[in-house]
Amino acid sequence: QVQLVESGGGLVQAGGSLRLSCAASGSIGSINRMAWYRQAPGKQRELVASITNGGSTNYGDPVKGRFTISRDIAKNTVYLQMDSLKPEDTAVYYCHALKAARVTWGQGTQVTVSS
């Protein structure tokens, strides 16, 4: 069983920055892919960014060029650096892990961007 704990959310003004962290614990060996998703009230959950165990990254179109996903393997942690934040980025951000075709979700962390 993998456990994921997100942190780093909060309130920021438009144009500001935040860095989210996702710490993985438990049976974390051979996690194939980690990702960040987000969900705003009344909206579908959407992919923000992902990174594979080989280091390949993908980004959703709304955040491309503004957000960066990275990892620290020694600390079992994945990060999401969010720059040039917009009010449209307001959502609960969830960490996601894929291991041997099984998924684990974190509890989510709230990001609110004021105009």
XYZ file of N, CA, C and O in Angstrom:
460
model
N 0.840 -1.185 0.000
C 0.000 0.000 0.000
C 0.884 1.246 0.000
O 1.831 1.335 0.777
N 0.577 2.178 -0.893
C 1.270 3.452 -0.987
C 0.406 4.523 -0.339
O -0.815 4.561 -0.542
N 1.035 5.398 0.434
C 0.352 6.558 0.996
C 0.982 7.826 0.440
O 2.204 7.920 0.316
N 0.149 8.817 0.121
C 0.594 10.081 -0.436
C 0.058 11.221 0.418
O -1.129 11.238 0.746
N 0.921 12.172 0.758
C 0.529 13.321 1.552
C 0.986 14.584 0.836
O 2.188 14.792 0.645
N 0.024 15.437 0.461
C 0.324 16.701 -0.200
C 0.469 17.814 0.824
O -0.148 17.794 1.885
N 1.259 18.815 0.460
C 1.399 20.014 1.271
C 1.807 21.169 0.377
O 2.225 20.969 -0.766
N 1.696 22.380 0.890
C 2.153 23.559 0.176
C 1.060 24.425 -0.403
O 1.358 25.504 -0.933
N -0.188 23.993 -0.316
C -1.274 24.813 -0.819
C -1.502 26.029 0.054
O -1.001 26.128 1.175
N -2.276 26.968 -0.467
C -2.571 28.173 0.279
C -3.198 29.231 -0.592
O -3.705 28.954 -1.678
N -3.170 30.456 -0.087
C -3.742 31.609 -0.768
C -2.623 32.459 -1.339
O -1.663 32.792 -0.630
N -2.749 32.824 -2.603
C -1.733 33.630 -3.268
C -2.422 34.590 -4.230
O -3.500 34.294 -4.756
N -1.819 35.742 -4.446
C -2.359 36.694 -5.399
C -1.990 36.302 -6.823
O -0.989 35.619 -7.061
N -2.815 36.722 -7.776
C -2.530 36.465 -9.179
C -1.133 36.954 -9.531
O -0.719 38.039 -9.123
N -0.421 36.133 -10.289
C 0.950 36.434 -10.650
C 1.981 35.870 -9.699
O 3.173 35.874 -10.021
N 1.536 35.363 -8.554
C 2.441 34.815 -7.567
C 2.794 33.368 -7.838
O 2.417 32.790 -8.859
N 3.507 32.772 -6.874
C 4.010 31.411 -7.021
C 3.743 30.587 -5.775
O 3.655 31.112 -4.662
N 3.613 29.282 -5.964
C 3.540 28.304 -4.892
C 4.289 27.062 -5.329
O 4.401 26.790 -6.532
N 4.793 26.298 -4.364
C 5.363 24.998 -4.650
C 4.662 23.949 -3.802
O 4.702 24.008 -2.572
N 4.034 22.982 -4.465
C 3.378 21.876 -3.798
C 4.343 20.707 -3.662
O 5.174 20.474 -4.529
N 4.204 19.965 -2.569
C 5.008 18.774 -2.333
C 4.103 17.576 -2.120
O 3.022 17.697 -1.542
N 4.538 16.412 -2.572
C 3.833 15.159 -2.360
C 4.836 14.137 -1.855
O 5.729 13.720 -2.603
N 4.690 13.738 -0.598
C 5.576 12.763 0.016
C 4.944 11.381 -0.034
O 3.820 11.192 0.433
N 5.660 10.422 -0.592
C 5.176 9.053 -0.715
C 5.798 8.176 0.365
O 6.977 8.307 0.689
N 4.992 7.269 0.907
C 5.479 6.328 1.909
C 4.772 4.996 1.731
O 3.850 4.870 0.932
N 5.203 3.988 2.483
C 4.647 2.656 2.359
C 5.416 1.838 1.345
O 6.636 1.912 1.262
N 4.689 1.067 0.551
C 5.295 0.201 -0.455
C 5.547 0.999 -1.725
O 4.827 0.871 -2.720
N 6.587 1.815 -1.701
C 6.826 2.796 -2.769
C 7.768 2.290 -3.846
O 8.023 3.010 -4.815
N 8.285 1.096 -3.700
C 9.188 0.570 -4.706
C 8.531 0.455 -6.068
O 7.380 0.060 -6.188
N 9.273 0.833 -7.094
C 8.857 0.675 -8.493
C 7.563 1.417 -8.833
O 6.743 0.912 -9.595
N 7.376 2.604 -8.277
C 6.291 3.471 -8.748
C 6.644 3.909 -10.165
O 7.730 4.426 -10.406
N 5.722 3.690 -11.090
C 6.001 3.930 -12.502
C 5.823 5.384 -12.915
O 6.533 5.875 -13.791
N 4.861 6.058 -12.294
C 4.477 7.402 -12.714
C 3.833 8.136 -11.556
O 3.059 7.554 -10.797
N 4.143 9.413 -11.417
C 3.466 10.256 -10.451
C 2.915 11.467 -11.172
O 3.453 11.892 -12.202
N 1.837 12.012 -10.633
C 1.151 13.094 -11.322
C 0.448 13.994 -10.328
O 0.207 13.632 -9.177
N 0.117 15.184 -10.806
C -0.757 16.103 -10.111
C -2.025 16.293 -10.933
O -1.953 16.534 -12.139
N -3.179 16.170 -10.284
C -4.468 16.492 -10.853
C -5.092 17.615 -10.040
O -4.681 17.882 -8.908
N -6.094 18.269 -10.605
C -6.809 19.283 -9.851
C -8.292 19.227 -10.179
O -8.689 18.770 -11.245
N -9.101 19.701 -9.238
C -10.539 19.732 -9.427
C -11.114 20.967 -8.753
O -10.916 21.179 -7.557
N -11.806 21.771 -9.534
C -12.503 22.936 -9.036
C -13.984 22.596 -8.869
O -14.496 21.687 -9.531
N -14.711 23.314 -7.987
C -16.139 23.039 -7.805
C -16.903 23.104 -9.124
O -16.746 24.055 -9.893
N -17.713 22.076 -9.393
C -18.491 22.027 -10.614
C -17.716 21.639 -11.849
O -18.293 21.630 -12.941
N -16.441 21.325 -11.705
C -15.601 20.966 -12.836
C -15.123 19.522 -12.716
O -15.080 18.953 -11.627
N -14.756 18.932 -13.842
C -14.166 17.604 -13.836
C -12.715 17.674 -13.379
O -12.036 18.673 -13.583
N -12.260 16.594 -12.766
C -10.860 16.504 -12.396
C -10.007 16.432 -13.662
O -10.345 15.713 -14.609
N -8.907 17.178 -13.688
C -8.072 17.241 -14.875
C -6.605 17.046 -14.521
O -6.160 17.404 -13.427
N -5.873 16.503 -15.469
C -4.440 16.311 -15.304
C -3.731 17.651 -15.368
O -3.959 18.445 -16.279
N -2.848 17.896 -14.406
C -2.016 19.090 -14.394
C -0.637 18.779 -14.958
O -0.159 19.455 -15.869
N 0.012 17.756 -14.407
C 1.358 17.385 -14.834
C 1.648 15.969 -14.386
O 1.098 15.495 -13.398
N 2.532 15.291 -15.103
C 2.940 13.944 -14.735
C 4.415 13.756 -15.015
O 5.001 14.458 -15.844
N 5.004 12.787 -14.312
C 6.406 12.445 -14.524
C 6.564 10.946 -14.347
O 6.040 10.354 -13.401
N 7.269 10.301 -15.275
C 7.489 8.865 -15.220
C 8.779 8.549 -14.476
O 9.577 9.440 -14.170
N 8.990 7.246 -14.205
C 10.226 6.862 -13.529
C 11.451 7.095 -14.399
O 12.570 7.114 -13.890
N 11.249 7.284 -15.698
C 12.340 7.631 -16.592
C 12.574 9.121 -16.726
O 13.514 9.534 -17.409
N 11.723 9.933 -16.098
C 11.898 11.369 -16.113
C 11.110 12.108 -17.177
O 11.211 13.337 -17.265
N 10.318 11.401 -17.980
C 9.504 12.069 -18.993
C 8.351 12.816 -18.339
O 7.713 12.302 -17.419
N 8.064 14.013 -18.827
C 7.015 14.847 -18.255
C 5.956 15.191 -19.282
O 6.224 15.254 -20.479
N 4.737 15.427 -18.797
C 3.633 15.923 -19.600
C 2.879 16.961 -18.790
O 2.807 16.872 -17.564
N 2.293 17.934 -19.485
C 1.556 19.004 -18.840
C 0.229 19.228 -19.528
O 0.122 19.104 -20.754
N -0.787 19.559 -18.738
C -2.034 19.993 -19.313
C -1.873 21.347 -19.975
O -1.080 22.184 -19.540
N -2.635 21.571 -21.043
C -2.493 22.807 -21.804
C -2.646 24.085 -20.971
O -1.900 25.042 -21.196
N -3.589 24.149 -20.011
C -3.748 25.406 -19.272
C -2.544 25.819 -18.436
O -2.428 27.001 -18.096
N -1.658 24.874 -18.090
C -0.531 25.204 -17.216
C 0.804 25.144 -17.932
O 1.841 25.477 -17.331
N 0.807 24.752 -19.177
C 2.053 24.604 -19.923
C 2.810 25.924 -19.972
O 2.247 26.968 -20.312
N 4.078 25.873 -19.626
C 4.909 27.057 -19.606
C 4.916 27.791 -18.284
O 5.759 28.679 -18.082
N 3.990 27.446 -17.373
C 3.908 28.119 -16.079
C 4.231 27.191 -14.908
O 4.734 27.653 -13.887
N 3.920 25.898 -15.043
C 4.131 24.928 -13.967
C 5.259 23.977 -14.352
O 5.458 23.673 -15.536
N 5.975 23.471 -13.342
C 7.040 22.507 -13.556
C 6.937 21.388 -12.530
O 6.883 21.657 -11.327
N 6.908 20.139 -12.997
C 6.899 18.995 -12.101
C 8.322 18.453 -11.987
O 9.059 18.408 -12.977
N 8.714 18.060 -10.785
C 10.038 17.512 -10.561
C 9.975 16.502 -9.420
O 8.948 16.360 -8.760
N 11.077 15.801 -9.194
C 11.096 14.775 -8.155
C 12.437 14.752 -7.442
O 13.467 15.150 -7.995
N 12.420 14.286 -6.202
C 13.617 14.014 -5.431
C 13.514 12.555 -5.023
O 12.792 12.220 -4.079
N 14.207 11.690 -5.740
C 14.074 10.257 -5.519
C 14.515 9.865 -4.113
O 13.874 9.039 -3.461
N 15.603 10.464 -3.630
C 16.116 10.129 -2.303
C 15.111 10.454 -1.205
O 15.068 9.774 -0.177
N 14.304 11.496 -1.407
C 13.314 11.910 -0.415
C 11.923 11.364 -0.700
O 10.984 11.673 0.031
N 11.779 10.568 -1.761
C 10.489 9.996 -2.147
C 9.416 11.073 -2.274
O 8.280 10.908 -1.818
N 9.775 12.174 -2.910
C 8.902 13.336 -2.981
C 8.844 13.872 -4.407
O 9.861 13.924 -5.099
N 7.650 14.273 -4.825
C 7.455 14.936 -6.100
C 6.943 16.342 -5.824
O 6.190 16.568 -4.869
N 7.364 17.296 -6.647
C 7.026 18.695 -6.454
C 6.280 19.238 -7.666
O 6.425 18.749 -8.781
N 5.506 20.274 -7.422
C 4.887 21.035 -8.493
C 5.159 22.508 -8.233
O 4.600 23.099 -7.306
N 6.052 23.087 -9.027
C 6.343 24.511 -8.943
C 5.349 25.253 -9.821
O 5.277 25.008 -11.024
N 4.583 26.159 -9.230
C 3.541 26.889 -9.929
C 3.899 28.368 -9.944
O 3.962 29.008 -8.897
N 4.140 28.898 -11.124
C 4.483 30.302 -11.312
C 3.402 30.994 -12.134
O 2.617 30.353 -12.824
N 3.386 32.313 -12.070
C 2.421 33.118 -12.826
C 0.998 32.618 -12.625
O 0.234 32.430 -13.574
N 0.624 32.409 -11.373
C -0.677 31.835 -11.061
C -1.814 32.758 -11.475
O -1.706 33.989 -11.388
N -2.894 32.136 -11.926
C -4.092 32.835 -12.362
C -5.278 32.406 -11.502
O -5.272 31.308 -10.948
N -6.314 33.238 -11.396
C -7.506 32.814 -10.651
C -8.095 31.499 -11.154
O -8.653 30.731 -10.362
N -7.957 31.207 -12.434
C -8.453 29.962 -13.000
C -7.727 28.732 -12.463
O -8.196 27.610 -12.662
N -6.588 28.916 -11.801
C -5.848 27.811 -11.211
C -6.406 27.393 -9.855
O -5.947 26.397 -9.289
N -7.370 28.129 -9.317
C -7.963 27.806 -8.027
C -8.630 26.433 -8.091
O -9.498 26.193 -8.933
N -8.229 25.526 -7.192
C -8.738 24.161 -7.198
C -8.124 23.406 -6.026
O -7.219 23.901 -5.357
N -8.629 22.196 -5.790
C -7.951 21.254 -4.914
C -6.999 20.444 -5.777
O -7.402 19.884 -6.799
N -5.747 20.408 -5.379
C -4.717 19.703 -6.130
C -4.422 18.370 -5.453
O -4.139 18.318 -4.254
N -4.482 17.286 -6.235
C -4.317 15.933 -5.735
C -3.074 15.278 -6.313
O -2.846 15.338 -7.521
N -2.305 14.633 -5.460
C -1.184 13.821 -5.899
C -1.684 12.437 -6.288
O -2.631 11.912 -5.699
N -1.046 11.834 -7.282
C -1.464 10.559 -7.842
C -0.230 9.720 -8.133
O 0.765 10.230 -8.657
N -0.300 8.431 -7.795
C 0.807 7.512 -8.060
C 0.297 6.278 -8.773
O -0.769 5.745 -8.441
N 1.063 5.811 -9.755
C 0.750 4.602 -10.502
C 1.871 3.597 -10.277
O 3.040 3.895 -10.536
N 1.502 2.407 -9.803
C 2.453 1.328 -9.582
C 1.831 0.030 -10.068
O 0.780 -0.379 -9.574
N 2.470 -0.605 -11.045
C 1.993 -1.885 -11.573
C 0.502 -1.827 -11.910
O -0.259 -2.721 -11.551
N 0.095 -0.753 -12.576
C -1.276 -0.542 -13.030
C -2.273 -0.320 -11.890
O -3.480 -0.355 -12.126
N -1.799 -0.079 -10.673
C -2.665 0.267 -9.551
C -2.405 1.715 -9.149
O -1.276 2.194 -9.220
N -3.463 2.405 -8.730
C -3.364 3.835 -8.456
C -3.581 4.131 -6.976
O -4.298 3.427 -6.266
N -2.943 5.208 -6.525
C -3.106 5.743 -5.187
C -3.304 7.247 -5.293
O -2.624 7.907 -6.077
N -4.235 7.782 -4.514
C -4.517 9.218 -4.472
C -4.161 9.793 -3.112
O -4.376 9.166 -2.079
N -3.644 11.003 -3.126
C -3.473 11.756 -1.899
C -4.771 12.419 -1.481
O -5.797 12.328 -2.175
N -4.751 13.114 -0.344
C -5.963 13.716 0.196
C -6.308 15.057 -0.429
O -7.433 15.532 -0.286
N -5.365 15.660 -1.107
C -5.583 16.940 -1.759
C -5.136 18.113 -0.916
O -5.143 18.067 0.316
N -4.739 19.188 -1.586
C -4.377 20.431 -0.924
C -4.997 21.586 -1.699
O -4.958 21.623 -2.928
N -5.614 22.524 -0.980
C -6.349 23.617 -1.598
C -5.403 24.710 -2.060
O -4.554 25.182 -1.297
N -5.573 25.138 -3.301
C -4.871 26.295 -3.849
C -5.920 27.323 -4.245
O -6.843 27.020 -5.012
N -5.800 28.532 -3.710
C -6.718 29.614 -4.030
C -5.920 30.804 -4.539
O -5.000 31.276 -3.863
N -6.281 31.290 -5.716
C -5.590 32.416 -6.342
C -6.562 33.578 -6.434
O -7.603 33.483 -7.092
N -6.239 34.667 -5.776
C -7.095 35.840 -5.772
C -6.690 36.797 -6.884
O -5.520 36.874 -7.270
N -7.656 37.548 -7.389
C -7.397 38.497 -8.456
C -7.001 39.849 -7.901
O -7.088 40.099 -6.689
